[in-house]
Amino acid sequence: MSKKGFIFDLDGVIVDTAKYHFLAWKKLAKSIGVDFTESQNEQLKGVSRVKSLEKILAWGNKTISQEEFNTLMAKKNEDYLSFIATMNEDEILPDVPKTLNYLIEEKQPISLGSASKNARTILKKVNLYKKFDAIVDGNDVSKAKPDPEVFLIAAKLLEIKLEDCIVFEDSVAGVQAANTAKMVSIGIGEKNVLHEADYIFKDFTEISEEFLMDLIKRK
Ligand code: BG6
Ligand code: MG
């Protein structure tokens, strides 16, 4: 059986945490007199903590000192961590374990490819940590999505060629990163947002074992 590298984003793909990032950024932005819309929030998805704050400041036409920048980043993470403090398996998105288990049964290598520095903590909280052959997160990269660095490292750890990797992503930046890496991109979310992806599904309940097997066999 041929092997493909299956790379999963975390926030908004494996767990329902995108909403907590949104809430924490909203609160922080409000505290400095900036507001942003849900459609602007799409531009924050998949993007590192630093890049997200830079975008929010730009939307609000704000310039602040490096010290204040660091304080705001710490504040956002503090709020975010309080939202996920009591997190458990209930936050896993529908049919994610089923998909992971199927790929494991089929002996396919699996990696995480997330921008979050909290990724390992979250995977442990929801008891999925051990399912991954490799984990690449915000602590391992120097360039944020849409740069493909996170996925390139994942492919290397899995020892799978770039064109044999398949990426599941809920963010525009992540889909672009996968496309730049010449990987197969699978958007999880809305068609009108993720139209650059090779395939788009609302969630994993729409992804059949037949579809996964076709990906595995793909030449
Ligand atoms: C991504 C999220 O997975 O991680 C972004 O989509 C978030 O919203 C980014 O900003 C960085 O996460 P963290 O947990 O390191 O602040
Ligand atoms: Mg995401």
Tab-separated table of C-alpha atoms and ligand atoms in Angstrom, residues 9-12 17-18 21-22 25 41 44-50 52 76-77 80-81 113-119 122 138 145 169-171, ligand 1:
chain	number	residue	atom	x	y	z
A	9	ASP	CA	-4.065	21.957	11.116
A	10	LEU	CA	-5.322	22.163	14.727
A	11	ASP	CA	-7.521	25.192	15.466
A	12	GLY	CA	-10.780	24.952	13.520
A	17	THR	CA	-10.944	26.545	19.207
A	18	ALA	CA	-11.124	29.079	16.357
A	21	HIS	CA	-9.123	32.828	19.370
A	22	PHE	CA	-11.795	35.112	17.879
A	25	TRP	CA	-8.761	38.920	19.926
A	41	ASN	CA	-11.329	37.542	11.361
A	44	LEU	CA	-6.501	36.088	11.421
A	45	LYS	CA	-7.145	32.355	11.105
A	46	GLY	CA	-3.995	30.285	10.708
A	47	VAL	CA	-1.863	33.361	11.260
A	48	SER	CA	0.671	33.561	14.121
A	49	ARG	CA	0.008	35.517	17.302
A	50	VAL	CA	2.482	38.260	16.290
A	52	SER	CA	-2.500	38.698	14.130
A	76	LYS	CA	-4.449	37.758	24.531
A	77	ASN	CA	-2.846	34.435	25.353
A	80	TYR	CA	-7.276	32.393	25.370
A	81	LEU	CA	-5.806	29.997	27.942
A	113	GLY	CA	0.887	21.384	11.189
A	114	SER	CA	-0.290	24.255	13.363
A	115	ALA	CA	0.705	27.882	13.922
A	116	SER	CA	-0.260	27.675	17.585
A	117	LYS	CA	2.250	27.613	20.401
A	118	ASN	CA	-0.476	25.988	22.521
A	119	ALA	CA	-0.918	23.029	20.160
A	122	ILE	CA	-4.444	21.201	23.478
A	138	GLY	CA	4.237	27.524	16.383
A	145	LYS	CA	1.435	30.708	7.236
A	169	GLU	CA	-6.970	23.461	6.726
A	170	ASP	CA	-9.725	25.841	7.814
A	171	SER	CA	-7.807	29.034	7.030
B	1	BG6	C1	-3.616	29.282	14.661
B	1	BG6	C2	-4.937	29.987	14.848
B	1	BG6	O1	-3.831	27.895	14.636
B	1	BG6	O2	-2.717	29.586	15.711
B	1	BG6	C3	-4.722	31.484	15.021
B	1	BG6	O3	-5.756	29.759	13.729
B	1	BG6	C4	-3.731	31.732	16.159
B	1	BG6	O4	-5.963	32.091	15.308
B	1	BG6	C5	-2.425	30.983	15.875
B	1	BG6	O5	-3.452	33.119	16.265
B	1	BG6	C6	-1.394	31.146	16.985
B	1	BG6	O6	-1.882	30.519	18.119
B	1	BG6	P1	-1.355	30.714	19.603
B	1	BG6	O7	-2.124	29.678	20.370
B	1	BG6	O8	0.127	30.419	19.570
B	1	BG6	O9	-1.632	32.106	19.987
